[in-house]
PDB file of C-alpha atoms and ligand atoms in Angstrom:
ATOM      1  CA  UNK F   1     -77.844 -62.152 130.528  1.00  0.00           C
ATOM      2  CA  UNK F   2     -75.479 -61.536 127.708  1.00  0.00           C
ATOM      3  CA  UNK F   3     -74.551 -57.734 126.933  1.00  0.00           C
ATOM      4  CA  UNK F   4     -76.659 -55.615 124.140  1.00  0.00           C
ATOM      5  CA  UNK F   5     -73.682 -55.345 122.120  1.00  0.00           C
ATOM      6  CA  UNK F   6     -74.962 -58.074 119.439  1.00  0.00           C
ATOM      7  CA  UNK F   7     -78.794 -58.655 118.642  1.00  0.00           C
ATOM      8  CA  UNK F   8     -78.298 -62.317 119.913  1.00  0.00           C
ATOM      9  CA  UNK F   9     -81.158 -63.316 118.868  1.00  0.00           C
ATOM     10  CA  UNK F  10     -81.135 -63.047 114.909  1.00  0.00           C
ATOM     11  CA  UNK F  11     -82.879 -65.397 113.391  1.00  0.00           C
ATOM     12  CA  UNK F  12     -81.298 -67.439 110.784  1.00  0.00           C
ATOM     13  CA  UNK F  13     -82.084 -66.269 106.708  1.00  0.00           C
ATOM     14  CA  UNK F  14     -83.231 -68.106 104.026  1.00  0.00           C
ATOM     15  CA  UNK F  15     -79.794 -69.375 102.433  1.00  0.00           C
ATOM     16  CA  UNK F  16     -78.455 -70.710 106.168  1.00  0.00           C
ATOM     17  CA  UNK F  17     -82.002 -72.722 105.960  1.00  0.00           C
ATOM     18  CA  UNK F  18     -81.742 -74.122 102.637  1.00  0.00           C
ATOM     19  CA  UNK F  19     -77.935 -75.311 103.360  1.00  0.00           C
ATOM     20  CA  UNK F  20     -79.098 -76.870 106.351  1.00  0.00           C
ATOM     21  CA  UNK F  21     -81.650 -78.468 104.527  1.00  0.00           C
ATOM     22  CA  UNK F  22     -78.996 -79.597 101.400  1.00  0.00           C
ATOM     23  CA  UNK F  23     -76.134 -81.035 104.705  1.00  0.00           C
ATOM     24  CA  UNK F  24     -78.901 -83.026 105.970  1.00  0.00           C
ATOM     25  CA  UNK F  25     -80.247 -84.483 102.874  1.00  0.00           C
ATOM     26  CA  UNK F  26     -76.564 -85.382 102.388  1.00  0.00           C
ATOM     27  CA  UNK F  27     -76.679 -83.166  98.969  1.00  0.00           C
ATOM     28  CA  UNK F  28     -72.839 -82.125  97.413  1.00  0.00           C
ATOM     29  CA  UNK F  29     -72.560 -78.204  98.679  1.00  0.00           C
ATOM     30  CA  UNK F  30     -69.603 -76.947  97.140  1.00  0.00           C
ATOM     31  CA  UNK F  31     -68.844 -74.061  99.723  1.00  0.00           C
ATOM     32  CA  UNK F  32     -66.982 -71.379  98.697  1.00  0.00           C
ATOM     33  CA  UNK F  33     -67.334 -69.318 102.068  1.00  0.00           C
ATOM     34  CA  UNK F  34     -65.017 -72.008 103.264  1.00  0.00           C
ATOM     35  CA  UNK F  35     -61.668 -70.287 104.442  1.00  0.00           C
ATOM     36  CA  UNK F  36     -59.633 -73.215 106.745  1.00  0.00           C
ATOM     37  CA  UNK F  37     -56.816 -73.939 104.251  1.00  0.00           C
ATOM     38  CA  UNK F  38     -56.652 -77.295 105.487  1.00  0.00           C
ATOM     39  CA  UNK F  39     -60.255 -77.956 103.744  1.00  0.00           C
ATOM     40  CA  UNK F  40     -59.832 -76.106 100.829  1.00  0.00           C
ATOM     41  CA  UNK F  41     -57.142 -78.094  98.626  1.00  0.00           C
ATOM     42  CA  UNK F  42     -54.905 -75.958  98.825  1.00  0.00           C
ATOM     43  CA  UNK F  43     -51.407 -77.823  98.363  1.00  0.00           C
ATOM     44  CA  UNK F  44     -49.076 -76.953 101.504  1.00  0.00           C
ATOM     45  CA  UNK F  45     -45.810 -78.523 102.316  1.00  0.00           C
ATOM     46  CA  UNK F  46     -47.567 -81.107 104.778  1.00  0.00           C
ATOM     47  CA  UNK F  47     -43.936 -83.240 105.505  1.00  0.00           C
ATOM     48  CA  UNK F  48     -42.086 -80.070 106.368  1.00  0.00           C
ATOM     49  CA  UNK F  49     -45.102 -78.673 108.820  1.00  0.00           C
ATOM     50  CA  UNK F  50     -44.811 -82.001 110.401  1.00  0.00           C
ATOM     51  CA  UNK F  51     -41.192 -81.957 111.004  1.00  0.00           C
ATOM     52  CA  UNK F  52     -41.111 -78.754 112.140  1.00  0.00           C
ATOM     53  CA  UNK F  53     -43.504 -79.993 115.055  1.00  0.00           C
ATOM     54  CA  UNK F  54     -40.702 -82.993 115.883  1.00  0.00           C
ATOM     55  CA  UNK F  55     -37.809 -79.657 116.819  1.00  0.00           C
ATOM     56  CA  UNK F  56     -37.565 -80.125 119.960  1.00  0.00           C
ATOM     57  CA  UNK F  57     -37.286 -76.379 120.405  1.00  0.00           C
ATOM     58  CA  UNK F  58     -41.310 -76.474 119.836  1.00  0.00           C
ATOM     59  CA  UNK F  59     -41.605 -77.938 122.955  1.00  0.00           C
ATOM     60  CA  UNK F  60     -40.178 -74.713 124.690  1.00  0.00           C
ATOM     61  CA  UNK F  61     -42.672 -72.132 125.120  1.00  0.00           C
ATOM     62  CA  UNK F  62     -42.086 -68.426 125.035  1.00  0.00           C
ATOM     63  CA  UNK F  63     -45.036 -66.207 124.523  1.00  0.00           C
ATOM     64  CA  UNK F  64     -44.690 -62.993 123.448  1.00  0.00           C
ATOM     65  CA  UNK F  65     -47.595 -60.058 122.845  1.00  0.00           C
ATOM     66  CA  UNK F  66     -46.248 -58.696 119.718  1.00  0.00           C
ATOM     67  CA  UNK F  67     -46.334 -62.885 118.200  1.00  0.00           C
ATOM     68  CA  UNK F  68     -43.044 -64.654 117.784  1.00  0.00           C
ATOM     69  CA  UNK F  69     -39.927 -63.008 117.362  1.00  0.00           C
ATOM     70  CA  UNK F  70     -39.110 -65.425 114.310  1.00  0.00           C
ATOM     71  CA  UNK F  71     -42.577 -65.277 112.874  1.00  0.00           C
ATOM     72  CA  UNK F  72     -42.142 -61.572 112.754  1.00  0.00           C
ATOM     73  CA  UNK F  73     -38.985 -61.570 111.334  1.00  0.00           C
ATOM     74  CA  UNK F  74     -40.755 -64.303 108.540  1.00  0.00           C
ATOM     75  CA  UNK F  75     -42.746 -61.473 107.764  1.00  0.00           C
ATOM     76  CA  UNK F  76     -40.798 -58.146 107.889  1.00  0.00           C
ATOM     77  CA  UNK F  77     -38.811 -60.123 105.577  1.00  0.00           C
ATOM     78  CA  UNK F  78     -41.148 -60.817 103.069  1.00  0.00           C
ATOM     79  CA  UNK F  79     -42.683 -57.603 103.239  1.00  0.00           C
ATOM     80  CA  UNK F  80     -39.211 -55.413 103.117  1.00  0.00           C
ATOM     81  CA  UNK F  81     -40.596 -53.518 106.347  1.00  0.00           C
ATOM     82  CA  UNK F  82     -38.881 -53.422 109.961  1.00  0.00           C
ATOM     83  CA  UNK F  83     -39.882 -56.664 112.517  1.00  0.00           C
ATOM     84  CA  UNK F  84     -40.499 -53.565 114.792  1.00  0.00           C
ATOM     85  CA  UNK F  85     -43.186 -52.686 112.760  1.00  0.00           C
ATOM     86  CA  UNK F  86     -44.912 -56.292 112.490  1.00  0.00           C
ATOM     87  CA  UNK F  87     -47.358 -57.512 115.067  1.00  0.00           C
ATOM     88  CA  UNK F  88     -48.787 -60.780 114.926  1.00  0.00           C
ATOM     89  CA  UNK F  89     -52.679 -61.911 116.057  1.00  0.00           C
ATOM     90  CA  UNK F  90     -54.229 -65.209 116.034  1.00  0.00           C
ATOM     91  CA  UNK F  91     -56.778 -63.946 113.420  1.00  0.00           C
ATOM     92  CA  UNK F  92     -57.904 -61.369 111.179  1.00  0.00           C
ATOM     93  CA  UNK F  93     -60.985 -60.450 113.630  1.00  0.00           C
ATOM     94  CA  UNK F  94     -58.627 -60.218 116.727  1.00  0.00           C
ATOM     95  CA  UNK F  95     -56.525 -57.879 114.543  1.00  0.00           C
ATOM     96  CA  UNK F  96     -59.599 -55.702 113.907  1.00  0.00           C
ATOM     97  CA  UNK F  97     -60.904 -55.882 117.841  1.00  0.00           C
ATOM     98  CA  UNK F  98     -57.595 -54.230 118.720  1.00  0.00           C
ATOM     99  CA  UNK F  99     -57.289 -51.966 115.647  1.00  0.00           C
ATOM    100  CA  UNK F 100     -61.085 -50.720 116.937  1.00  0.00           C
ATOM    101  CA  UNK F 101     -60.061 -50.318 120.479  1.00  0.00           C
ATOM    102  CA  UNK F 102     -56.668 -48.593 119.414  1.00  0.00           C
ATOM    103  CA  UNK F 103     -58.152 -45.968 117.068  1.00  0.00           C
ATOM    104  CA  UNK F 104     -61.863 -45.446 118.796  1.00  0.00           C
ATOM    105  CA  UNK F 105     -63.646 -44.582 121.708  1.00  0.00           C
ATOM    106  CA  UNK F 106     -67.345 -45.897 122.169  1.00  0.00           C
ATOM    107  CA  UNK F 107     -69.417 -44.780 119.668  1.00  0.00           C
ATOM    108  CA  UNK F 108     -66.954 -43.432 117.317  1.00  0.00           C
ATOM    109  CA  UNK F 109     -67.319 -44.403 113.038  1.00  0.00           C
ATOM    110  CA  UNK F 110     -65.161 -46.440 111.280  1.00  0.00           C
ATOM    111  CA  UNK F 111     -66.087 -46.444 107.132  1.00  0.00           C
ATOM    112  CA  UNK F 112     -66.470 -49.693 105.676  1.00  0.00           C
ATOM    113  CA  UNK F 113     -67.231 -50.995 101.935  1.00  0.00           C
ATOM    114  CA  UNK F 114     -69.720 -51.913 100.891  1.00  0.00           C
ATOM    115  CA  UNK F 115     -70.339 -54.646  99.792  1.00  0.00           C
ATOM    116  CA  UNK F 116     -68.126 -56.903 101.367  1.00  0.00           C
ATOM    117  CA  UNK F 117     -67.381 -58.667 104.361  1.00  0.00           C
ATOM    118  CA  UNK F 118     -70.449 -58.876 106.859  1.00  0.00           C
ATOM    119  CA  UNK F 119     -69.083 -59.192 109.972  1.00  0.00           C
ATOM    120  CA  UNK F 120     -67.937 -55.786 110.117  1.00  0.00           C
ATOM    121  CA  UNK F 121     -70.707 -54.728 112.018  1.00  0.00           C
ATOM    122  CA  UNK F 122     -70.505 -57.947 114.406  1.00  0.00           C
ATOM    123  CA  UNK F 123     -66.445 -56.640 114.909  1.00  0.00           C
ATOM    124  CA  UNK F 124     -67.886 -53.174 115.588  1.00  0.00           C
ATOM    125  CA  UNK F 125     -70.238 -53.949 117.669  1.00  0.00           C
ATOM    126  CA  UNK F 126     -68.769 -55.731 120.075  1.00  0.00           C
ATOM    127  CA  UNK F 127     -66.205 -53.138 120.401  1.00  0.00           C
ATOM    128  CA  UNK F 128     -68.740 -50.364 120.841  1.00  0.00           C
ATOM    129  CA  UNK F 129     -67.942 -48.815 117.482  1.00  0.00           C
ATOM    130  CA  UNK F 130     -70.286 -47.973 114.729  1.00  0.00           C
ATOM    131  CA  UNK F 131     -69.660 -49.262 110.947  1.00  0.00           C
ATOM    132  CA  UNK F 132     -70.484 -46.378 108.068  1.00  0.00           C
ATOM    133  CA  UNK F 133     -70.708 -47.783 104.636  1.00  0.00           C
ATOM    134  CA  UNK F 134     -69.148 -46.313 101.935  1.00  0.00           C
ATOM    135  CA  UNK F 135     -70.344 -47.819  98.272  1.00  0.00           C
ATOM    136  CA  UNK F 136     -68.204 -49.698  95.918  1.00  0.00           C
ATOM    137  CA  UNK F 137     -69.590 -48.911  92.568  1.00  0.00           C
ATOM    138  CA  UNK F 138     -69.496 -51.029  89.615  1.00  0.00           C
ATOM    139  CA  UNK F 139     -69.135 -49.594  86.186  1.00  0.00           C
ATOM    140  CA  UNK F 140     -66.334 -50.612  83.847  1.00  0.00           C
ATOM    141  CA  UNK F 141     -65.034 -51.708  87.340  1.00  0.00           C
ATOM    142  CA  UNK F 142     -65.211 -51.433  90.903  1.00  0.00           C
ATOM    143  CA  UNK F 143     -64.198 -47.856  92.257  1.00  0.00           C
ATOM    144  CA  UNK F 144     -64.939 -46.594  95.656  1.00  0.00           C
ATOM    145  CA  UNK F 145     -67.201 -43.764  95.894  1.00  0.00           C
ATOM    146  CA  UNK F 146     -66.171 -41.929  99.388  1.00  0.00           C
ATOM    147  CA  UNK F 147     -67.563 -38.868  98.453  1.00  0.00           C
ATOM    148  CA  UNK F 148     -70.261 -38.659 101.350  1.00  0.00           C
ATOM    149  CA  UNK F 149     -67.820 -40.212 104.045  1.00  0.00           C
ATOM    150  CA  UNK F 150     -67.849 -38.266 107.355  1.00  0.00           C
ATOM    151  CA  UNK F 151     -64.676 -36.717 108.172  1.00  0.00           C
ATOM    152  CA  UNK F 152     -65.401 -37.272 111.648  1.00  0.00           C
ATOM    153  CA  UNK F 153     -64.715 -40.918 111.240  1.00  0.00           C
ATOM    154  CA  UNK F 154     -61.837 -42.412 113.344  1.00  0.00           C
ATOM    155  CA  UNK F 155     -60.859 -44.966 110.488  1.00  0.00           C
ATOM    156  CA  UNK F 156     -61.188 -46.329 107.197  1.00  0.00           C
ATOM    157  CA  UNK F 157     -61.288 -50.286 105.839  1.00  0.00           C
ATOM    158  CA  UNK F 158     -60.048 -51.255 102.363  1.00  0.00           C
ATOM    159  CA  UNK F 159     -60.563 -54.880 101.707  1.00  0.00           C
ATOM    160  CA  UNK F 160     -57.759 -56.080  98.735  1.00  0.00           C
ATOM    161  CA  UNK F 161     -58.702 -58.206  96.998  1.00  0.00           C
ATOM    162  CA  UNK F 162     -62.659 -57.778  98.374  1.00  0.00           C
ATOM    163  CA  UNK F 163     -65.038 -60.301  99.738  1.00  0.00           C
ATOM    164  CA  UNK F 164     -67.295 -60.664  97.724  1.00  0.00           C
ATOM    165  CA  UNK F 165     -66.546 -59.092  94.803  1.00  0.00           C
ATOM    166  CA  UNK F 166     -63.364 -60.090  94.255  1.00  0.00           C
ATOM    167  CA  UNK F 167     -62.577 -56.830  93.063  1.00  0.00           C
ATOM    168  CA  UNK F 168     -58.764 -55.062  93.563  1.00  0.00           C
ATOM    169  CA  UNK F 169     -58.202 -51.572  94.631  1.00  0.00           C
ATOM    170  CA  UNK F 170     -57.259 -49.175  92.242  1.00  0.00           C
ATOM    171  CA  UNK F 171     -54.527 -46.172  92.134  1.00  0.00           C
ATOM    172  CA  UNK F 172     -57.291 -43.715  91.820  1.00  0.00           C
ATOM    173  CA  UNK F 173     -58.839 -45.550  95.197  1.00  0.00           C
ATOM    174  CA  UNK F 174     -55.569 -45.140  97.040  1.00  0.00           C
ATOM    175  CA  UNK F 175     -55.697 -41.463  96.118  1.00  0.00           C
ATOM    176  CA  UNK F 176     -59.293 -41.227  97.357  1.00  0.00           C
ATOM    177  CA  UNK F 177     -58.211 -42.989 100.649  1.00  0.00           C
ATOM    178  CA  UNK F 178     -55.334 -40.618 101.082  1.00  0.00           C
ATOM    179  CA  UNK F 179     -57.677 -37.900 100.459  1.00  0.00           C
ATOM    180  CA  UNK F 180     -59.788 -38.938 103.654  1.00  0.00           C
ATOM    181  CA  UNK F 181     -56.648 -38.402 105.926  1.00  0.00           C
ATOM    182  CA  UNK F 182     -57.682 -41.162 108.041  1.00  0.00           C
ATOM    183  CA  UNK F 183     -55.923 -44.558 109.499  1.00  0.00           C
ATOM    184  CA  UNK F 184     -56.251 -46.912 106.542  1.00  0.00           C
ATOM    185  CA  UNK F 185     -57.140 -50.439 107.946  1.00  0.00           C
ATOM    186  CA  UNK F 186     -56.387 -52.941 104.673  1.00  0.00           C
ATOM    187  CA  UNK F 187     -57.686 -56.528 105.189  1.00  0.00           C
TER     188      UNK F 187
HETATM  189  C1  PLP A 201     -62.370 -59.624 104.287  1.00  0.00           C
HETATM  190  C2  PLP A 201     -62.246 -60.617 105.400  1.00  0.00           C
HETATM  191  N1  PLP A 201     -61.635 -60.249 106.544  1.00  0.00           N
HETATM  192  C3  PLP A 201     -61.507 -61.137 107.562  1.00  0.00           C
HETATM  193  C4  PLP A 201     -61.980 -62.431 107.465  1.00  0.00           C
HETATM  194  C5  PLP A 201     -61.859 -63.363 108.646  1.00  0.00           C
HETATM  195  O1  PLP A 201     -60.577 -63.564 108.984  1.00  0.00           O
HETATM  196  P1  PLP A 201     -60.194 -64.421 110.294  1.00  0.00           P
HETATM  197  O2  PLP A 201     -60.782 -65.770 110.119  1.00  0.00           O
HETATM  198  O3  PLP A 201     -58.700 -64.400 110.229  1.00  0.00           O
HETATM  199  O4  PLP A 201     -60.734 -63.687 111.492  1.00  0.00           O
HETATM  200  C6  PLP A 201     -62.603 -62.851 106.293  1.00  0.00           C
HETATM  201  C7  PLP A 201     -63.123 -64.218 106.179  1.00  0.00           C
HETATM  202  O5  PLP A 201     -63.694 -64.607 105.191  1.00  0.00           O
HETATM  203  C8  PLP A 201     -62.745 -61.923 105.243  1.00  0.00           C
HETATM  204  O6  PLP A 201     -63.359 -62.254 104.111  1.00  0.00           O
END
C-alpha cells in the first residue's frame, strides 16, 4: 500500500480528458506546458553538446553531492557569487524536496503564490509539509498581497518570472518578502 502522503487516487479533470481525446484523434495540440528544451525549438548548440560527449574525460566518472565541481564553477561564474555557495540538483522539484526537508519539520507551512505552479502541494506533501497560499493580485499589475501570511511559516516561494501568469516580481514585492523575515525560496 502506498503512503497517505498523496491522494493517489485523483481522478483525472476535464482538460487532461479532452487532450486525451484531441492525441488520439491525432488533432494538432500546440502544448505550451511543454518544458523539455529538446521539444520546444529552442535553438541549442547541438555540434558542440555532441563533442563534448566524444572528451574522453566524460568517460571518467566522479560524483559529487554538491553537482560537479566545473558545473558549479559554470555557474558561480555567471552569477558573480562564490562556487561554495552553488549546489547543483538534477531538477527543480529535487531542489525543493531538499529545500523542504532543510527548512521544515513535519507539518510545518511554507507560503506559496497563488496562482502558479500546482505541484507545490504534490512537493509538500510528500515531504510532510503544508503549502499556505498567499494571493497574487492583478490590478495595473501583478503585486503580492502577503498581508495575512502567518509568521509562523518556515519559508516563503517567489516564482520569477511566474507560471502561469507570466508575471515578474516587483521592488515593492521584494520589500514585502523582506518584510516576512523568512527563507526566500525563488524558482
Ligand atoms: C515554477 C516551476 N517550478 C518548477 C518546475 C519544474 O521544474 P523541474 O522539471 O526542474 O522539476 C516548473 C515546471 O513547469 C515550474 O513551472
Amino acid at each position: 500500500m502506498p503512503s497517505n502522503r498523496l491522494p493517489w487516487d485523483s481522478p483525472k479533470n476535464r482538460l487532461t480528458l479532452l487532450l486525451e481525446e484531441k492525441r488520439r484523434a491525432g488533432a494538432p495540440v500546440l502544448d505550451l506546458t511543454e518544458s523539455n528544451p529538446t521539444r520546444a525549438g529552442i535553438p541549442y548548440p547541438r555540434e558542440e553538446i555532441l563533442m563534448a560527449l566524444a572528451d574522453p574525460a566524460a568517460l571518467v566518472w566522479e560524483p559529487d553531492p554538491l553537482g560537479h565541481p566545473a558545473a558549479r564553477l559554470a555557474v558561480a561564474q555567471a552569477h558573480g557569487v562564490a562556487p561554495e555557495s552553488v549546489l547543483l540538483t538534477a531538477s527543480t522539484s529535487e531542489a525543493y524536496s531538499l529545500l523542504f526537508k532543510m527548512l521544515c519539520d513535519p507539518g510545518d507551512t511554507v507560503l506559496v503564490p497563488q496562482p502558479s505552479y500546482p505541484l507545490f502541494d504534490h512537493l509538500a506533501a510528500l515531504e510532510g509539509v503544508r503549502v499556505e497560499p498567499y494571493m497574487l493580485r492583478l490590478d495595473d499589475d501583478w503585486s503580492a498581497d502577503l498581508s495575512g501570511a502567518p509568521r509562523d511559516a518556515k519559508a516563503v516561494i517567489a516564482v520569477n518570472p511566474n507560471n502561469p501568469t507570466g508575471s515578474f516580481l516587483r521592488v515593492a514585492d521584494l520589500d514585502r518578502f523582506a518584510a516576512l523575515g523568512l527563507p526566500l525560496i525563488s524558482d
